[in-house]
XYZ file of C-alpha atoms in Angstrom:
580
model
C -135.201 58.858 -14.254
C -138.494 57.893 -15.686
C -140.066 60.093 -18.515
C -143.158 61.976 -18.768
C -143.777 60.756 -22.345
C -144.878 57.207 -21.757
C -142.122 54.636 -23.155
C -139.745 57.695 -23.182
C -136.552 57.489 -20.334
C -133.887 59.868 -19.825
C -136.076 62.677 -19.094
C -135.514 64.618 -15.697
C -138.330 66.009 -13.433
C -140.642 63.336 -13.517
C -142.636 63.088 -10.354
C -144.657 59.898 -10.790
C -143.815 56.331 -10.114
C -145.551 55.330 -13.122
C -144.893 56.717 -16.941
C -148.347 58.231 -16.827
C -149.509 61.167 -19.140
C -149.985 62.064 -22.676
C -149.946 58.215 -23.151
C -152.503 56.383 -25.775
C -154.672 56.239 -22.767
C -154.606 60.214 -22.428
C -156.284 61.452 -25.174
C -154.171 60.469 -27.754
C -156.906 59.222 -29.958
C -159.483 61.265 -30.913
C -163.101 60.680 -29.121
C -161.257 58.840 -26.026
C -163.927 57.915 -23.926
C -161.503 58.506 -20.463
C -159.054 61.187 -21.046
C -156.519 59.301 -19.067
C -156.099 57.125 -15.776
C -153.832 56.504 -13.022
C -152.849 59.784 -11.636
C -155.794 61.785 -12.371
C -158.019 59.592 -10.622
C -161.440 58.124 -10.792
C -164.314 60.862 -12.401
C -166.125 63.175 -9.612
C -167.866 66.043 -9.429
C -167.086 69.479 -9.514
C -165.489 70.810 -6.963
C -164.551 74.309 -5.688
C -162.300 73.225 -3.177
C -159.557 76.425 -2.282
C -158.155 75.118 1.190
C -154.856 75.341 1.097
C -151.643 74.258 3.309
C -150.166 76.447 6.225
C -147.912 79.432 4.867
C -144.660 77.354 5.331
C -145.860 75.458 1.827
C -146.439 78.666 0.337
C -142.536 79.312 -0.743
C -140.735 78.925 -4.006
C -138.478 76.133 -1.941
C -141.920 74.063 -1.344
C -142.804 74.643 -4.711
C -141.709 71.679 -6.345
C -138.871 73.641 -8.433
C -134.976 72.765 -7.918
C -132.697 75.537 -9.146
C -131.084 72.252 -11.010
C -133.069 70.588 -12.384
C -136.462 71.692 -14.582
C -139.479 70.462 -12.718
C -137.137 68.179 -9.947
C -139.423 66.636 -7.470
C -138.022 68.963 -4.620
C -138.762 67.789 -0.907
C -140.987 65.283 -0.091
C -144.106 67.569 1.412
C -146.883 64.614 1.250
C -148.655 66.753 3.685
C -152.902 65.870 2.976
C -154.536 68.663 1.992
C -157.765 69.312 -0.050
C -156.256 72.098 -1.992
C -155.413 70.024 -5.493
C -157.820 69.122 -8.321
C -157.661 66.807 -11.154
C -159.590 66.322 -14.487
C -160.911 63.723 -16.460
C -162.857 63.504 -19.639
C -166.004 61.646 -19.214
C -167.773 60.631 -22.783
C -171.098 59.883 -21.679
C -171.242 63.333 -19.532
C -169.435 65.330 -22.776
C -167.241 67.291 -19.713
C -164.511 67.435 -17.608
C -165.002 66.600 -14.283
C -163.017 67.688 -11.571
C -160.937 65.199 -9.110
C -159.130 65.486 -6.162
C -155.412 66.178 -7.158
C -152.883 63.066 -5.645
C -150.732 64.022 -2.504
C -147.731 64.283 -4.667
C -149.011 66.955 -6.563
C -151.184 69.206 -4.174
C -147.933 71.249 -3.080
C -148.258 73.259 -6.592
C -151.797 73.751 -6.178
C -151.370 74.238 -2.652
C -148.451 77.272 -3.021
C -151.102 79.712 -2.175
C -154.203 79.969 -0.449
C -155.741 80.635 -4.288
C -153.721 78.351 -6.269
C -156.345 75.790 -6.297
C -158.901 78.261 -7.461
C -156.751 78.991 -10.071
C -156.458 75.481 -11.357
C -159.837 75.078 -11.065
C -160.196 78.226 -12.991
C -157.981 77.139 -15.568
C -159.885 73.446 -15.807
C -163.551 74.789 -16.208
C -163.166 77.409 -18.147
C -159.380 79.195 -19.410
C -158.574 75.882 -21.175
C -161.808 76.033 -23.291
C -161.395 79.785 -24.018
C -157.583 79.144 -25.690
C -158.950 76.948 -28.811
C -161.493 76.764 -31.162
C -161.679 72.926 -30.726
C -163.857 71.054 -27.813
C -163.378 68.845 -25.133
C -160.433 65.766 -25.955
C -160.127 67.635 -29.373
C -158.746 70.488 -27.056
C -154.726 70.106 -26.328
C -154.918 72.926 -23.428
C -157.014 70.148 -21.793
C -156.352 67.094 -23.159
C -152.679 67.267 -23.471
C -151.199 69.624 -21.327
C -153.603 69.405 -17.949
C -152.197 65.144 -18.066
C -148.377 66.449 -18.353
C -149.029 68.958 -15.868
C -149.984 66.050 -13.445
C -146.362 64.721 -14.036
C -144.738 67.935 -14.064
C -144.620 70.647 -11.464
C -142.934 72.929 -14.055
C -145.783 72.447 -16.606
C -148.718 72.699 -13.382
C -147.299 76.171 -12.546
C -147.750 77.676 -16.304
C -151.049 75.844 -16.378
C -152.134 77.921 -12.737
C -150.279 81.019 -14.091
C -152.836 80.993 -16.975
C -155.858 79.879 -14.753
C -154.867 82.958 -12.514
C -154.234 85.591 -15.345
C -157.710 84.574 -16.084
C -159.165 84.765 -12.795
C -157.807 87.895 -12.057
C -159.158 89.643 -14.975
C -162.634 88.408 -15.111
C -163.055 89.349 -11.709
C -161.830 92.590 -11.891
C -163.633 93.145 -15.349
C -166.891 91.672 -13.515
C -166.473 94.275 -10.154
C -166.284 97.030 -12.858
C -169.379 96.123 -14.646
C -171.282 95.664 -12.114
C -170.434 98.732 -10.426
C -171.435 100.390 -13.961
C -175.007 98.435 -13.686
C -175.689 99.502 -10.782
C -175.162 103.151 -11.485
C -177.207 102.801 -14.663
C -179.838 100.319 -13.471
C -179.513 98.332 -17.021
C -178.857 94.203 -16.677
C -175.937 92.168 -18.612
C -178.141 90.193 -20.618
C -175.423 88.492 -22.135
C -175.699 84.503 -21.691
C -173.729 83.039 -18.813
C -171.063 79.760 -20.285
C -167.616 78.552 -19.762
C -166.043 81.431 -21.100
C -168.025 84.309 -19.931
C -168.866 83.113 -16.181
C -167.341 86.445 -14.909
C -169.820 86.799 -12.023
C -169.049 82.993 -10.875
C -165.153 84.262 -10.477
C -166.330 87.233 -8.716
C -168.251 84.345 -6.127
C -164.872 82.318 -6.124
C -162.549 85.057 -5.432
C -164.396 85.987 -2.597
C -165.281 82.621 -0.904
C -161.252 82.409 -1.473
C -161.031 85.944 0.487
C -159.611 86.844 -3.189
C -158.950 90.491 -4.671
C -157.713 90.938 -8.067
C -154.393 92.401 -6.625
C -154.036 89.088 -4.171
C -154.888 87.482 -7.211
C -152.196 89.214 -9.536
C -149.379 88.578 -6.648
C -150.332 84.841 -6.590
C -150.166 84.051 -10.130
C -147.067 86.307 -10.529
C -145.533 83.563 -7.747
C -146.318 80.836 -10.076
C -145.276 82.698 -13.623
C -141.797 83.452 -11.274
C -141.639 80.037 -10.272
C -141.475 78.730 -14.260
C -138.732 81.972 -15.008
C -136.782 80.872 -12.520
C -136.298 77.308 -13.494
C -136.296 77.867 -17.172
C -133.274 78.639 -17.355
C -131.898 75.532 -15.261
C -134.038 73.625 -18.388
C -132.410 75.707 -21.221
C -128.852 74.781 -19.847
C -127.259 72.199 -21.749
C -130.040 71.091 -24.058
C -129.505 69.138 -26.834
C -131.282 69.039 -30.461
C -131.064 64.790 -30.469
C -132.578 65.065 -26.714
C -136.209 65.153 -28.214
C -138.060 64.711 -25.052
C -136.626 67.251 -23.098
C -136.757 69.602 -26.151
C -140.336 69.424 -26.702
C -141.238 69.219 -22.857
C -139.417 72.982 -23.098
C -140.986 74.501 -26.189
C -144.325 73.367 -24.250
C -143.553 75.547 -21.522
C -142.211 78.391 -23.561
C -145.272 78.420 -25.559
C -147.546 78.249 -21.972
C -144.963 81.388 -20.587
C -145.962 83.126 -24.605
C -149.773 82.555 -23.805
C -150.304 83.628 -20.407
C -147.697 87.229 -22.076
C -150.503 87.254 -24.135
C -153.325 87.199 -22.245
C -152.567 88.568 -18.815
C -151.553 92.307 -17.939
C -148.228 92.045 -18.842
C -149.415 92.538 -22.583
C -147.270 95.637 -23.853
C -144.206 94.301 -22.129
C -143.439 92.508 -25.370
C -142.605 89.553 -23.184
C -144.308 87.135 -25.446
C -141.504 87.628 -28.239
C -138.689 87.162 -26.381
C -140.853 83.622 -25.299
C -141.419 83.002 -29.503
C -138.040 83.566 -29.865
C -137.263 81.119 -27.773
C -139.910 78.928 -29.163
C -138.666 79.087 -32.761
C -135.740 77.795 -32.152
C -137.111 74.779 -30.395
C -138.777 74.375 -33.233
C -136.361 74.077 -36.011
C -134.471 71.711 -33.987
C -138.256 69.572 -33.976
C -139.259 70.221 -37.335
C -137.453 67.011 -38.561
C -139.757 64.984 -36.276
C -142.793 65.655 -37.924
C -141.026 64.240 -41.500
C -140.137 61.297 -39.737
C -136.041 61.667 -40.615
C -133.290 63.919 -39.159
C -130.207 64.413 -42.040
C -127.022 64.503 -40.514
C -123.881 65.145 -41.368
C -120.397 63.231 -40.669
C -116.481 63.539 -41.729
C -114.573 61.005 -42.192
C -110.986 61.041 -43.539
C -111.446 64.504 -45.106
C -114.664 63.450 -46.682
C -118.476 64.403 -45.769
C -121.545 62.660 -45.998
C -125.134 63.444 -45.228
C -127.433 61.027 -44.307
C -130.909 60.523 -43.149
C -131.270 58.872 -40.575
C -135.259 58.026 -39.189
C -136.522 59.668 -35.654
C -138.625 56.893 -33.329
C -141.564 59.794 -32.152
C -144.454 58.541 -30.318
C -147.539 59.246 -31.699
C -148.640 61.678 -28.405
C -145.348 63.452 -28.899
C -146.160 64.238 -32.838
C -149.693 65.406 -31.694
C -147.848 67.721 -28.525
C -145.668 69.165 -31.640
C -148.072 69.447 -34.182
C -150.365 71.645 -31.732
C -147.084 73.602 -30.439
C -146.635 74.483 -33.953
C -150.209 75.425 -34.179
C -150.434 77.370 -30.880
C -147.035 79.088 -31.693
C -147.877 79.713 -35.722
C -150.734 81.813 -34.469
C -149.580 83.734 -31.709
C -147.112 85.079 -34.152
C -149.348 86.012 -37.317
C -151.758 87.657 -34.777
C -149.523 90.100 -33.750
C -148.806 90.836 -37.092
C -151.071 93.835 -36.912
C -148.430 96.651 -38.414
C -147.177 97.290 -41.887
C -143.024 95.457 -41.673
C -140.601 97.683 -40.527
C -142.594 99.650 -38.120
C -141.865 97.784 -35.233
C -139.231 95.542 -36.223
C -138.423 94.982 -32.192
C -141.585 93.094 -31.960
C -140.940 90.870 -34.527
C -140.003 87.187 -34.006
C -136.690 86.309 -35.807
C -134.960 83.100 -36.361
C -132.122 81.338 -35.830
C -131.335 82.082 -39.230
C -132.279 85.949 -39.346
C -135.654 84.723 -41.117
C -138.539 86.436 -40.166
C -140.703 84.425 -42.290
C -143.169 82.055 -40.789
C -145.051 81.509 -43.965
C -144.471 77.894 -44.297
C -145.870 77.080 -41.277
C -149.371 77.288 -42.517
C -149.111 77.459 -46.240
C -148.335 74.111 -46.097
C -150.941 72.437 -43.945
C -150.021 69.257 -44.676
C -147.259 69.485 -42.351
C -149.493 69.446 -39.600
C -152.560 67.698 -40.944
C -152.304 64.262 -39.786
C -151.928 65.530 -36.638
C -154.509 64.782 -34.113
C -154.915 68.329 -32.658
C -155.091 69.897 -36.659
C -156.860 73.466 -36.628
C -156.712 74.092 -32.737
C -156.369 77.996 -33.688
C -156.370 78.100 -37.856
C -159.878 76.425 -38.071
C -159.534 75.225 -41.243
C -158.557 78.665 -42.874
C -154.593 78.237 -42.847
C -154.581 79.557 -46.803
C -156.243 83.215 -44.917
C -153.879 83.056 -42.082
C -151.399 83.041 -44.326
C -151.693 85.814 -46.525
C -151.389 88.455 -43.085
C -147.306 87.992 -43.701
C -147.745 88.968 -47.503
C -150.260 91.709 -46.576
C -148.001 92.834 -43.763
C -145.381 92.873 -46.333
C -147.215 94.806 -49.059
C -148.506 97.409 -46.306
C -144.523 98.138 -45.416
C -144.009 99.226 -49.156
C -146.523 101.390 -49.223
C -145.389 103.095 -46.622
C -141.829 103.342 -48.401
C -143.844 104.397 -51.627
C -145.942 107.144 -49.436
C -142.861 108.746 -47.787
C -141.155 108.285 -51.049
C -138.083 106.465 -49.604
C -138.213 103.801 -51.744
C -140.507 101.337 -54.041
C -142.662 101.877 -56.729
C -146.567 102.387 -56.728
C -146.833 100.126 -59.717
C -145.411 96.905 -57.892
C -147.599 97.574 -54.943
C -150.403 98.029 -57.228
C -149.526 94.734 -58.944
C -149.109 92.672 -55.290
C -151.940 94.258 -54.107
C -153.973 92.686 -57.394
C -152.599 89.690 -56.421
C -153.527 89.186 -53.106
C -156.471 90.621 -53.439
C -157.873 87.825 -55.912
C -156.350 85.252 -53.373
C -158.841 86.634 -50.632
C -161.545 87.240 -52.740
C -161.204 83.497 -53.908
C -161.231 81.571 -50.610
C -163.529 79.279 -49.380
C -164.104 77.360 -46.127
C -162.711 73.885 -47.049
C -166.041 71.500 -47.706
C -164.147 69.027 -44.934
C -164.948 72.143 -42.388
C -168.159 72.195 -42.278
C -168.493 68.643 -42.577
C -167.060 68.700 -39.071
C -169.759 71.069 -37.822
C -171.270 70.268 -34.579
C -174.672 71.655 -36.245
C -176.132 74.301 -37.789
C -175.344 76.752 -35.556
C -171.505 75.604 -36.115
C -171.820 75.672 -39.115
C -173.137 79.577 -39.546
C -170.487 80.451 -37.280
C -167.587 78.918 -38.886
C -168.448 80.632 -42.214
C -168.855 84.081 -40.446
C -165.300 84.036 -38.750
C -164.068 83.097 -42.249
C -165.831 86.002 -43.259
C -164.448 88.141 -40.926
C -161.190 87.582 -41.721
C -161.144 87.272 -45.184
C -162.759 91.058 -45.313
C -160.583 91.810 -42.713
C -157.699 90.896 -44.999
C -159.124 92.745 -47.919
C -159.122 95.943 -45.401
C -155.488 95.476 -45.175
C -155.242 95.515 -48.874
C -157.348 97.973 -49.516
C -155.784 100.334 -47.167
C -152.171 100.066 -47.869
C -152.775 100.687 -51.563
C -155.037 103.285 -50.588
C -151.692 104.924 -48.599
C -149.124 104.589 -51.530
C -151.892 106.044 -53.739
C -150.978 103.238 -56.417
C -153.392 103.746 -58.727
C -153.487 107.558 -59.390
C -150.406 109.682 -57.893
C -151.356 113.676 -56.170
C -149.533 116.026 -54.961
C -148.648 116.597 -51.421
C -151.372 117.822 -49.889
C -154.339 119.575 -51.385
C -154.450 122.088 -54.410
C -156.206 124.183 -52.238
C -155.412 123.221 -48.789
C -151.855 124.879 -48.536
C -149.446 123.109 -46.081
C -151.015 120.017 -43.855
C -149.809 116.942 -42.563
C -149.526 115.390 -45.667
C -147.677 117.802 -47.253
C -145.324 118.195 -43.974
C -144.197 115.080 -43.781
C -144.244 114.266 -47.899
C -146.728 111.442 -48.026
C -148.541 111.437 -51.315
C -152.186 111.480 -51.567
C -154.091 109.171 -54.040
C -156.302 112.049 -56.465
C -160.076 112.577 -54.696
C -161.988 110.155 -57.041
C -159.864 107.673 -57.013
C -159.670 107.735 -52.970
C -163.901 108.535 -52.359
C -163.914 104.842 -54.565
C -161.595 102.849 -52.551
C -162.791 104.257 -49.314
C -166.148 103.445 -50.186
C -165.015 99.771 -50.698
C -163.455 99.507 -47.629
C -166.571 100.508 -45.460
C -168.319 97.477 -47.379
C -165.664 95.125 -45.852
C -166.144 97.238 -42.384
C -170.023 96.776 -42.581
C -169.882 93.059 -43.741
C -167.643 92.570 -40.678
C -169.880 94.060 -38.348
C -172.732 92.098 -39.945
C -170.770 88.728 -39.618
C -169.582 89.099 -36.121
C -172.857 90.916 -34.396
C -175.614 89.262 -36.612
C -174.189 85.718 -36.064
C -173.112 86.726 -32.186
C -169.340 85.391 -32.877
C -168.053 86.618 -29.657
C -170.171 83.436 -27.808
C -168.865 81.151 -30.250
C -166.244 78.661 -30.271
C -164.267 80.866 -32.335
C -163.676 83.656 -29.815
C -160.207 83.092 -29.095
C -159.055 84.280 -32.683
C -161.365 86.700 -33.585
C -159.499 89.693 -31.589
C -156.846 89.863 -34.779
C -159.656 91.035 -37.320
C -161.331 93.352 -35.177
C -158.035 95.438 -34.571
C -157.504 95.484 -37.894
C -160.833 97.227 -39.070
C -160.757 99.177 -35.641
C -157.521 100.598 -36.571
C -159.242 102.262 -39.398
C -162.817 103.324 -38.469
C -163.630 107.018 -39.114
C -167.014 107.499 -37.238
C -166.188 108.112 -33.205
C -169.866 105.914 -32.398
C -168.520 102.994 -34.111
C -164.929 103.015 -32.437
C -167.105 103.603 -28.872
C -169.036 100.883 -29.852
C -166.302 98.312 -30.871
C -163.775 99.380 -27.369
C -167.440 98.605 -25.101
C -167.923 94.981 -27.142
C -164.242 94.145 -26.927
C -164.499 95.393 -22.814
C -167.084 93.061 -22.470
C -165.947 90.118 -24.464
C -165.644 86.559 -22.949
C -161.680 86.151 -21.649
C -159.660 85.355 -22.427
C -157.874 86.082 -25.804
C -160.382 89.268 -25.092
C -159.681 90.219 -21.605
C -161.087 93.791 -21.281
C -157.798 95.334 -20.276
C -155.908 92.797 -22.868
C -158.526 94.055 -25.932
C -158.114 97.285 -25.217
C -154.185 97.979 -24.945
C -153.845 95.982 -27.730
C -156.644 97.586 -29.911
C -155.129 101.042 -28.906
C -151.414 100.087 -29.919
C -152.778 98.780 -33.152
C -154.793 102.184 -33.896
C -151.901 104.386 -32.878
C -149.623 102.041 -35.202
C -151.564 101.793 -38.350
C -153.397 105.367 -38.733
C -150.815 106.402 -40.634
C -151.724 103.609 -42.845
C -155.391 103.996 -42.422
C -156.714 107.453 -43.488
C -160.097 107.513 -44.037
């Protein structure tokens, strides 16, 4: 069996007759002027092709998928159709242009009559809207749409997330212009990859597309990847590093579209990180270049180091795995620790501790795809386990279970200086496309770094650290605080910290409406902050206000439905923490 890592054999489920794919060729170094060659094809133009094959293609047994085998070939359907499209990265044009898809490959894109759609969907515009980076500096496009070529398993997460998208937008885009027409108002918000709702809307229906044909389709392909997963997972090895890596990249694909498609509250996406972390520990040794192991030998053990032979694609697949995986984690981080300990992502090991995964940057620096998600502010991303932490004894110290408002007090100090002191790395906005990149990669620091300092601010505001009341007021008699025996911090001392925190909440607001964040490049995290200081506002205007902007967000880390389940679970969660 060939591999779909180029020089790499032993691999099963490649589909190609050539090892094709994340080779040096493919992206692998930065500013490629041809993304990759071969199987993608020759750069065309655009196309919105979404004819599809007869419905005896469109079953899971003409899928591609063997109940064996993780992305097996299946049977031969060479059928010619017009339903597949391929990408390539043009320099001259700065875009992706869309190719026809090769006859081996069009029976994924051809499962149903709006699988190619999807793809398409996913190409133009999903891909863009998962990372903060651009074009061949982009690993949803530049590294995963090659492998997906190669690998049917791979193309059906890869539609999955095109469809999640699809579906959304266009049901988002029905809604709001059924609104506009009751009100007469326009959408004067600017039309771009990541906000071309109206253009899905036109797709879907030139596809004979509705959201719930939509939701069915891409449920076929999400199905497709369940059901061979576990055929993958059987009988993998730790020293099997292809196959190893080729599965925490479709783990990771399952955790995104969990996170970004309706299936959001399911908690889906942890049993997929759980999955994932594992992966990882068995990878980590890659990126250090040795893997220690350890031998007996006539009663006596030895450890030894011996060095791993990783291509240089396969350390840039990891490094933004680790990335990709890293954030999805610390972003749904948003309650104090031990409030909803099912949702948390454990290891292995028991750890629940995912510090070191971006407290040490240098781990992942040399790699090619470096700041896909953290942008450059890895020391901010991660103090939220710290904060999380510090917000889970104050709610010990507030129900007086446990802890002591002094130590809180004295973390909260500490982490507060470590916020207050960051700085976008120089090397950032060296990197700045312009101006305009430049403003709005110091705003979304901004954002979270008050955001942050919210978190602070409000747990130490619950444990009442500082100055220790009673239970309720003086001359309140018996409320809520009183009935369930959380201490309130003395009136002076609270009016002062509460005035504080509406500074961070207004110099959020300023930094993500006066720059206009949400049509940045830096849309897909900014979702993490905003529930944070959502959680917490007091005014009913301002919480309208912040539900209709996340509604209308581009998709699709801010899906309308996505933002707002998510913002609600977050409010409902923390408001015990956040009494203003």
């Amino acid at each position: 069996m060939l591999s779909v890592w180029p020089g790499r054999d032993g691999l099963e489920g490649s589909n190609s007759n050539s090892s094709s794919g994340l080779g040096k060729g493919a992206g692998a170094k930065r500013g490629a002027g041809v993304m990759s060659s071969g199987v993608l094809g020759q750069v065309s133009p655009l196309t919105e092709s979404t004819t599809a094959g007869d419905e005896n293609d469109s079953g899971w047994e003409n899928a591609g998928i063997d109940s064996d085998s993780m992305g097996a070939a299946g049977p031969d359907n060479r059928r010619t159709t017009d339903a597949g499209v391929a990408a390539a990265w043009s320099a001259a044009l700065g875009v992706f242009s869309v190719a026809p898809l090769p006859v081996q490959f069009r029976r994924v894109a051809a499962m149903t009559p709006f699988s190619s759609a999807m793809l398409r969907r996913y190409i133009v515009s999903t891909a863009a809207a998962l990372a903060t980076t651009c074009g061949a500096d982009n690993p949803f496009l530049a590294a995963v749409l090659p492998l997906a070529y190669t690998d049917d398993l791979v193309m059906h997460c890869v539609i999955a997330l095109g469809g999640a998208d699809l579906s959304s937008s266009s049901s988002s885009s029905s809604s709001s212009n059924s609104s506009r027409g009751k009100g007469g108002g326009k959408d004067k918000r600017p039309m771009g990859p990541c906000s071309d709702n109206e253009n899905a809307v036109a797709i879907c229906r030139r596809a004979g597309a509705s959201p719930s044909a939509l939701h069915e389709a891409t449920t076929r392909h999400y199905a497709c990847v369940l059901r061979s997963l576990r055929a993958a997972l059987r009988d993998l090895q730790p020293t099997d590093t292809a196959r190893v890596l080729r599965t925490l990249l479709v783990l990771v694909l399952l955790a995104v579209f969990e996170g970004t498609s309706w299936n959001v509250l399911d908690g889906g996406v942890f049993a997929h990180l759980g999955a994932s972390r594992q992966l990882i520990a068995w990878l980590r040794p890659e990126l250090s270049g040795t893997r220690t192991t350890t031998t007996t030998a006539r009663g006596a053990t030895s450890t030894s180091a011996i060095p791993t032979a990783v291509a240089d694609d396969e350390r840039s697949m990891l490094g933004a795995l680790l990335e990709v995986y890293a954030y999805l984690v610390l972003a749904n981080r948003v309650t104090p620790d031990g409030t909803m300990d099912s949702r948390r992502v454990v290891g292995p090991d028991g750890s629940t501790a995912d510090e070191d995964f971006v407290l040490d940057p240098s781990m992942l620096a040399d790699q090619h795809y470096f700041g896909v998600l953290f942008a450059g502010m890895h020391d901010l991303f991660g103090l939220i386990p710290p904060v999380s932490r510090l917000a889970g004894d104050a709610a010990a110290v507030a129900s007086a279970a446990a802890g002591r408002p002094e130590a809180v007090h004295a973390d909260a100090v500490a982490l507060r200086n470590r916020a207050r002191a960051w700085q976008l790395p120089a090397a950032c906005l060296a990197q700045a496309a312009g101006d305009q990149d430049r403003t709005w990669w110091r705003a979304i620091g901004e954002v979270y770094r008050h955001a942050l300092l919210v978190y602070i601010e409000t747990a130490e505001l619950w444990a009442g650290s500082s100055c220790m009341g009673p239970a309720g007021g003086e001359d309140e008699g018996e409320d809520e605080g009183e009935r369930s025996g959380v201490r309130k911090p003395i009136t002076g001392v609270a009016s002062l910290m509460e005035a504080t925190i509406q500074r961070h909440i207004h110099a959020v607001g300023e930094a993500t409406l006066g720059d206009d964040l949400v049509h940045s490049r830096f849309v897909p995290i900014i979702l993490w902050p905003l529930m944070i200081i959502g959680s917490i506002l007091a005014s009913t205007s301002q919480r309208a206000y912040l539900v209709d902007g996340l509604r209308n967000a581009p998709p699709p880390w801010s899906l309308g439905r996505f933002a707002r389940s998510r913002r609600a679970r977050a409010a409902v969660a923390l408001s015990r923490c956040r009494r203003i």
